[in-house]
mmCIF file of C-alpha atoms in Angstrom:
data_model
loop_
_atom_site.group_PDB
_atom_site.id
_atom_site.type_symbol
_atom_site.label_atom_id
_atom_site.label_comp_id
_atom_site.label_asym_id
_atom_site.label_seq_id
_atom_site.Cartn_x
_atom_site.Cartn_y
_atom_site.Cartn_z
ATOM 1 C CA ASP A 1 -0.917 -3.589 -18.008
ATOM 2 C CA THR A 2 -2.787 -6.540 -16.535
ATOM 3 C CA GLY A 3 -3.967 -4.902 -13.342
ATOM 4 C CA VAL A 4 -3.245 -5.675 -9.705
ATOM 5 C CA SER A 5 -2.083 -9.215 -9.059
ATOM 6 C CA GLN A 6 -1.882 -11.130 -5.794
ATOM 7 C CA ASN A 7 -0.168 -14.378 -4.920
ATOM 8 C CA PRO A 8 -0.999 -16.904 -3.770
ATOM 9 C CA ARG A 9 -4.715 -16.877 -4.477
ATOM 10 C CA HIS A 10 -5.373 -19.400 -1.720
ATOM 11 C CA LYS A 11 -3.378 -20.347 1.325
ATOM 12 C CA ILE A 12 -4.187 -22.991 3.918
ATOM 13 C CA THR A 13 -1.987 -23.023 6.962
ATOM 14 C CA LYS A 14 -1.966 -24.463 10.439
ATOM 15 C CA ARG A 15 -2.381 -22.283 13.469
ATOM 16 C CA GLY A 16 0.917 -20.922 14.648
ATOM 17 C CA GLN A 17 2.595 -20.912 11.239
ATOM 18 C CA ASN A 18 3.815 -17.791 9.459
ATOM 19 C CA VAL A 19 2.434 -16.805 6.067
ATOM 20 C CA THR A 20 3.417 -14.175 3.521
ATOM 21 C CA PHE A 21 1.319 -12.716 0.726
ATOM 22 C CA ARG A 22 2.487 -10.691 -2.229
ATOM 23 C CA CYS A 23 0.797 -7.882 -4.135
ATOM 24 C CA ASP A 24 1.989 -6.457 -7.444
ATOM 25 C CA PRO A 25 0.272 -3.121 -8.143
ATOM 26 C CA ILE A 26 -0.298 -1.429 -11.455
ATOM 27 C CA SER A 27 3.162 -0.256 -12.418
ATOM 28 C CA GLU A 28 2.705 3.510 -12.358
ATOM 29 C CA HIS A 29 0.664 3.531 -9.142
ATOM 30 C CA ASN A 30 2.497 4.971 -6.180
ATOM 31 C CA ARG A 31 -0.172 4.145 -3.590
ATOM 32 C CA LEU A 32 -0.809 0.641 -2.361
ATOM 33 C CA TYR A 33 -3.488 -0.421 0.132
ATOM 34 C CA TRP A 34 -4.167 -3.615 2.047
ATOM 35 C CA TYR A 35 -7.689 -4.504 3.174
ATOM 36 C CA ARG A 36 -9.084 -7.547 4.960
ATOM 37 C CA GLN A 37 -12.484 -9.022 4.182
ATOM 38 C CA THR A 38 -14.045 -11.592 6.501
ATOM 39 C CA LEU A 39 -17.098 -13.657 5.647
ATOM 40 C CA GLY A 40 -20.232 -11.550 5.448
ATOM 41 C CA GLN A 41 -18.379 -8.288 5.890
ATOM 42 C CA GLY A 42 -17.086 -5.555 3.658
ATOM 43 C CA PRO A 43 -13.358 -4.973 3.292
ATOM 44 C CA GLU A 44 -11.643 -3.237 6.209
ATOM 45 C CA PHE A 45 -8.599 -1.032 5.806
ATOM 46 C CA LEU A 46 -5.350 -2.419 7.213
ATOM 47 C CA THR A 47 -2.538 -0.208 5.958
ATOM 48 C CA TYR A 48 -1.282 1.805 3.018
ATOM 49 C CA PHE A 49 1.960 2.857 1.369
ATOM 50 C CA GLN A 50 2.938 5.952 -0.527
ATOM 51 C CA ASN A 51 5.839 4.643 -2.613
ATOM 52 C CA GLU A 52 7.989 2.721 -0.093
ATOM 53 C CA ALA A 53 6.754 4.561 2.999
ATOM 54 C CA GLN A 54 4.092 2.963 5.169
ATOM 55 C CA LEU A 55 2.074 5.977 6.218
ATOM 56 C CA GLU A 56 -0.874 4.594 8.146
ATOM 57 C CA LYS A 57 -1.756 1.387 9.972
ATOM 58 C CA SER A 58 -5.150 0.389 11.287
ATOM 59 C CA ARG A 59 -5.650 -0.781 14.840
ATOM 60 C CA LEU A 60 -6.704 -4.057 13.206
ATOM 61 C CA LEU A 61 -3.064 -4.609 12.310
ATOM 62 C CA SER A 62 -1.731 -6.348 15.390
ATOM 63 C CA ASP A 63 1.959 -6.820 16.155
ATOM 64 C CA ARG A 64 1.817 -10.166 14.375
ATOM 65 C CA PHE A 65 1.208 -8.393 11.072
ATOM 66 C CA SER A 66 3.892 -6.634 9.097
ATOM 67 C CA ALA A 67 3.822 -5.117 5.652
ATOM 68 C CA GLU A 68 6.595 -3.887 3.441
ATOM 69 C CA ARG A 69 6.944 -2.267 0.072
ATOM 70 C CA PRO A 70 10.627 -2.252 -0.791
ATOM 71 C CA LYS A 71 11.573 0.151 -3.566
ATOM 72 C CA GLY A 72 7.965 1.242 -3.884
ATOM 73 C CA SER A 73 7.004 -1.593 -6.182
ATOM 74 C CA PHE A 74 5.444 -4.844 -4.964
ATOM 75 C CA SER A 75 4.315 -5.261 -1.375
ATOM 76 C CA THR A 76 4.293 -8.174 1.046
ATOM 77 C CA LEU A 77 2.018 -8.774 4.004
ATOM 78 C CA GLU A 78 3.308 -11.230 6.594
ATOM 79 C CA ILE A 79 1.313 -12.738 9.417
ATOM 80 C CA GLN A 80 3.293 -14.408 12.166
ATOM 81 C CA ARG A 81 1.918 -17.081 14.485
ATOM 82 C CA THR A 82 -1.363 -17.278 12.611
ATOM 83 C CA GLU A 83 -4.620 -17.663 14.530
ATOM 84 C CA GLN A 84 -7.972 -18.970 13.351
ATOM 85 C CA GLY A 85 -9.324 -15.437 13.529
ATOM 86 C CA ASP A 86 -6.888 -14.450 10.784
ATOM 87 C CA SER A 87 -8.882 -16.502 8.276
ATOM 88 C CA ALA A 88 -10.096 -13.985 5.703
ATOM 89 C CA MET A 89 -9.645 -12.643 2.210
ATOM 90 C CA TYR A 90 -6.721 -10.211 2.039
ATOM 91 C CA LEU A 91 -7.216 -7.631 -0.679
ATOM 92 C CA CYS A 92 -4.647 -5.342 -2.212
ATOM 93 C CA ALA A 93 -5.487 -2.175 -4.117
ATOM 94 C CA SER A 94 -3.397 0.431 -5.866
ATOM 95 C CA SER A 95 -3.941 3.942 -7.129
ATOM 96 C CA LEU A 96 -2.216 7.052 -8.325
ATOM 97 C CA GLY A 97 -1.997 9.623 -5.589
ATOM 98 C CA PRO A 98 -2.192 11.605 -3.525
ATOM 99 C CA SER A 99 -4.664 13.563 -5.546
ATOM 100 C CA GLY A 100 -5.009 16.686 -3.436
ATOM 101 C CA GLY A 101 -8.587 16.755 -4.661
ATOM 102 C CA THR A 102 -10.848 14.228 -6.333
ATOM 103 C CA PRO A 103 -9.294 10.902 -5.386
ATOM 104 C CA TYR A 104 -7.919 8.568 -7.965
ATOM 105 C CA GLU A 105 -9.668 5.236 -8.407
ATOM 106 C CA GLN A 106 -8.435 2.323 -6.336
ATOM 107 C CA TYR A 107 -7.952 -0.801 -8.433
ATOM 108 C CA PHE A 108 -8.313 -4.038 -6.534
ATOM 109 C CA GLY A 109 -6.552 -7.348 -6.949
ATOM 110 C CA PRO A 110 -8.318 -10.713 -6.784
ATOM 111 C CA GLY A 111 -7.298 -11.261 -3.181
ATOM 112 C CA THR A 112 -5.572 -14.021 -1.228
ATOM 113 C CA ARG A 113 -7.926 -16.260 0.703
ATOM 114 C CA LEU A 114 -6.295 -17.443 3.932
ATOM 115 C CA THR A 115 -7.646 -20.384 5.866
ATOM 116 C CA VAL A 116 -6.079 -21.135 9.246
ATOM 117 C CA THR A 117 -6.846 -24.636 10.546
ATOM 118 C CA ALA B 1 -15.346 7.524 12.850
ATOM 119 C CA GLN B 2 -17.354 6.961 9.734
ATOM 120 C CA THR B 3 -19.778 4.066 9.353
ATOM 121 C CA VAL B 4 -21.585 2.714 6.308
ATOM 122 C CA THR B 5 -24.760 0.649 6.589
ATOM 123 C CA GLN B 6 -26.305 -1.522 3.919
ATOM 124 C CA SER B 7 -29.565 -2.856 5.304
ATOM 125 C CA GLN B 8 -30.342 -5.332 2.507
ATOM 126 C CA PRO B 9 -28.136 -8.439 2.806
ATOM 127 C CA GLU B 10 -29.662 -9.989 -0.317
ATOM 128 C CA MET B 11 -31.834 -8.879 -3.200
ATOM 129 C CA SER B 12 -33.023 -10.387 -6.427
ATOM 130 C CA VAL B 13 -34.402 -8.934 -9.624
ATOM 131 C CA GLN B 14 -35.645 -10.250 -12.931
ATOM 132 C CA GLU B 15 -33.544 -9.624 -15.992
ATOM 133 C CA ALA B 16 -34.382 -6.301 -17.699
ATOM 134 C CA GLU B 17 -36.059 -4.895 -14.597
ATOM 135 C CA THR B 18 -34.866 -2.128 -12.287
ATOM 136 C CA VAL B 19 -33.523 -2.595 -8.769
ATOM 137 C CA THR B 20 -32.421 -0.146 -6.078
ATOM 138 C CA LEU B 21 -29.821 -0.936 -3.430
ATOM 139 C CA SER B 22 -29.810 1.132 -0.251
ATOM 140 C CA CYS B 23 -26.924 2.644 1.669
ATOM 141 C CA THR B 24 -26.778 5.034 4.586
ATOM 142 C CA TYR B 25 -23.702 6.455 6.219
ATOM 143 C CA ASP B 26 -22.734 8.426 9.252
ATOM 144 C CA THR B 27 -20.090 11.106 9.293
ATOM 145 C CA SER B 28 -19.371 14.514 10.718
ATOM 146 C CA GLU B 29 -17.331 15.436 7.654
ATOM 147 C CA ASN B 30 -18.696 17.934 5.160
ATOM 148 C CA ASN B 31 -16.472 16.993 2.245
ATOM 149 C CA TYR B 32 -16.292 13.365 1.218
ATOM 150 C CA TYR B 33 -16.832 10.899 -1.589
ATOM 151 C CA LEU B 34 -19.165 7.951 -1.891
ATOM 152 C CA PHE B 35 -18.711 4.897 -4.058
ATOM 153 C CA TRP B 36 -20.444 1.761 -5.177
ATOM 154 C CA TYR B 37 -18.188 -1.197 -5.858
ATOM 155 C CA LYS B 38 -19.181 -4.476 -7.503
ATOM 156 C CA GLN B 39 -17.564 -7.789 -6.553
ATOM 157 C CA PRO B 40 -18.633 -10.592 -8.938
ATOM 158 C CA PRO B 41 -18.308 -14.167 -7.678
ATOM 159 C CA SER B 42 -14.630 -15.138 -7.491
ATOM 160 C CA ARG B 43 -13.567 -11.981 -9.287
ATOM 161 C CA GLN B 44 -12.011 -8.753 -8.212
ATOM 162 C CA MET B 45 -13.826 -5.700 -7.001
ATOM 163 C CA ILE B 46 -14.452 -2.969 -9.533
ATOM 164 C CA LEU B 47 -15.721 0.573 -9.205
ATOM 165 C CA VAL B 48 -19.258 1.095 -10.473
ATOM 166 C CA ILE B 49 -19.922 4.727 -9.737
ATOM 167 C CA ARG B 50 -18.806 7.549 -7.464
ATOM 168 C CA GLN B 51 -20.343 10.726 -6.091
ATOM 169 C CA GLU B 52 -18.675 13.833 -4.776
ATOM 170 C CA ALA B 53 -20.544 15.156 -1.730
ATOM 171 C CA TYR B 54 -20.163 18.748 -2.874
ATOM 172 C CA LYS B 55 -22.031 18.008 -6.087
ATOM 173 C CA GLN B 56 -25.806 18.177 -5.926
ATOM 174 C CA GLN B 57 -26.264 16.417 -9.237
ATOM 175 C CA ASN B 58 -26.607 12.655 -8.942
ATOM 176 C CA ALA B 59 -23.949 10.635 -10.743
ATOM 177 C CA THR B 60 -24.877 8.325 -13.599
ATOM 178 C CA GLU B 61 -22.876 5.731 -15.502
ATOM 179 C CA ASN B 62 -24.870 4.082 -18.276
ATOM 180 C CA ARG B 63 -27.433 1.809 -16.561
ATOM 181 C CA PHE B 64 -26.217 2.770 -13.087
ATOM 182 C CA SER B 65 -27.340 5.876 -11.245
ATOM 183 C CA VAL B 66 -27.373 7.056 -7.665
ATOM 184 C CA ASN B 67 -29.808 8.953 -5.484
ATOM 185 C CA PHE B 68 -27.645 11.027 -3.171
ATOM 186 C CA GLN B 69 -29.446 12.686 -0.289
ATOM 187 C CA LYS B 70 -26.782 14.515 1.709
ATOM 188 C CA ALA B 71 -29.016 15.740 4.525
ATOM 189 C CA ALA B 72 -30.405 12.254 5.050
ATOM 190 C CA LYS B 73 -26.950 10.691 4.573
ATOM 191 C CA SER B 74 -28.379 8.303 2.049
ATOM 192 C CA PHE B 75 -26.744 7.004 -1.121
ATOM 193 C CA SER B 76 -28.750 4.441 -3.059
ATOM 194 C CA LEU B 77 -27.783 2.713 -6.307
ATOM 195 C CA LYS B 78 -30.297 2.137 -9.079
ATOM 196 C CA ILE B 79 -29.567 -0.460 -11.719
ATOM 197 C CA SER B 80 -31.786 -0.196 -14.780
ATOM 198 C CA ASP B 81 -32.340 -2.916 -17.375
ATOM 199 C CA SER B 82 -30.667 -5.490 -15.112
ATOM 200 C CA GLN B 83 -28.450 -8.013 -16.844
ATOM 201 C CA LEU B 84 -27.286 -11.456 -15.760
ATOM 202 C CA GLY B 85 -23.753 -10.065 -15.509
ATOM 203 C CA ASP B 86 -24.902 -7.685 -12.794
ATOM 204 C CA THR B 87 -25.098 -10.619 -10.380
ATOM 205 C CA ALA B 88 -22.549 -9.766 -7.695
ATOM 206 C CA MET B 89 -21.949 -8.393 -4.221
ATOM 207 C CA TYR B 90 -22.362 -4.633 -4.167
ATOM 208 C CA PHE B 91 -20.520 -2.571 -1.599
ATOM 209 C CA CYS B 92 -21.186 1.013 -0.673
ATOM 210 C CA ALA B 93 -18.062 2.855 0.453
ATOM 211 C CA PHE B 94 -17.119 6.201 2.009
ATOM 212 C CA MET B 95 -13.934 8.196 1.692
ATOM 213 C CA LYS B 96 -13.024 11.365 3.557
ATOM 214 C CA SER B 97 -11.961 14.196 1.368
ATOM 215 C CA GLY B 98 -8.201 13.990 1.358
ATOM 216 C CA THR B 99 -6.243 16.882 2.648
ATOM 217 C CA GLN B 100 -2.902 16.944 0.907
ATOM 218 C CA GLY B 101 -1.279 13.604 1.583
ATOM 219 C CA GLY B 102 -4.270 12.010 3.314
ATOM 220 C CA SER B 103 -4.681 8.263 3.102
ATOM 221 C CA GLU B 104 -7.850 8.207 0.976
ATOM 222 C CA LYS B 105 -8.772 4.882 2.554
ATOM 223 C CA LEU B 106 -12.192 3.425 1.878
ATOM 224 C CA VAL B 107 -14.738 2.532 4.558
ATOM 225 C CA PHE B 108 -17.091 -0.163 3.293
ATOM 226 C CA GLY B 109 -20.533 -1.402 4.227
ATOM 227 C CA LYS B 110 -21.260 -5.102 4.642
ATOM 228 C CA GLY B 111 -22.556 -5.453 1.121
ATOM 229 C CA THR B 112 -25.722 -6.523 -0.668
ATOM 230 C CA LYS B 113 -25.773 -9.742 -2.644
ATOM 231 C CA LEU B 114 -27.695 -9.105 -5.855
ATOM 232 C CA THR B 115 -28.957 -11.938 -8.000
ATOM 233 C CA VAL B 116 -30.357 -11.257 -11.449
ATOM 234 C CA ASN B 117 -32.705 -14.013 -12.529
ATOM 235 C CA PRO B 118 -33.330 -14.934 -16.172
#
């Protein structure tokens, strides 16, 4: 297995446009996480899925953001009506889980860098 | 809410020397996990080392070791025999101990940029 992949790696869009990112997790991983990393900051949790169910969303995830994970495989993160403040690196991670004890390692993808002009 | 603080935005070290990166955290939880992640330039984040809060023994992974001080809420990373490939951003992260079905989300600090000089 080649690890977590994300596409596209870079996206430049104009303010007001919609964008969609894709994350392909490690195949046997049933948990999938989205994080956002802005310049000079550490990643911040956005949302996570257990199989196809979205179980938690951060307050950072405004109504313009939506995430899906159909059939519990790949996931998409869509941002509608993009704003300049959405410019960031969007990271996806996957893991086995839940562990019920010592957590499984989260494996991160390379990220999608979004620039909103 | 948990917070993680890394007070050193940047550090540098000479190849083969030892460097220590600092991390403090704030939580009211008693059971949790702490992690150090490495993010090399333009590459994906990878786990360096983790520590279970209930374990008194400090974790070690080859050249990487931690100094975990639970009472002080401190979790520093020591890199021995630094190598050029250690150049990266290093993030300290906190995770609440998951009750069955908990999210196990990570809370990260702002990171420390480490440069290893030849």
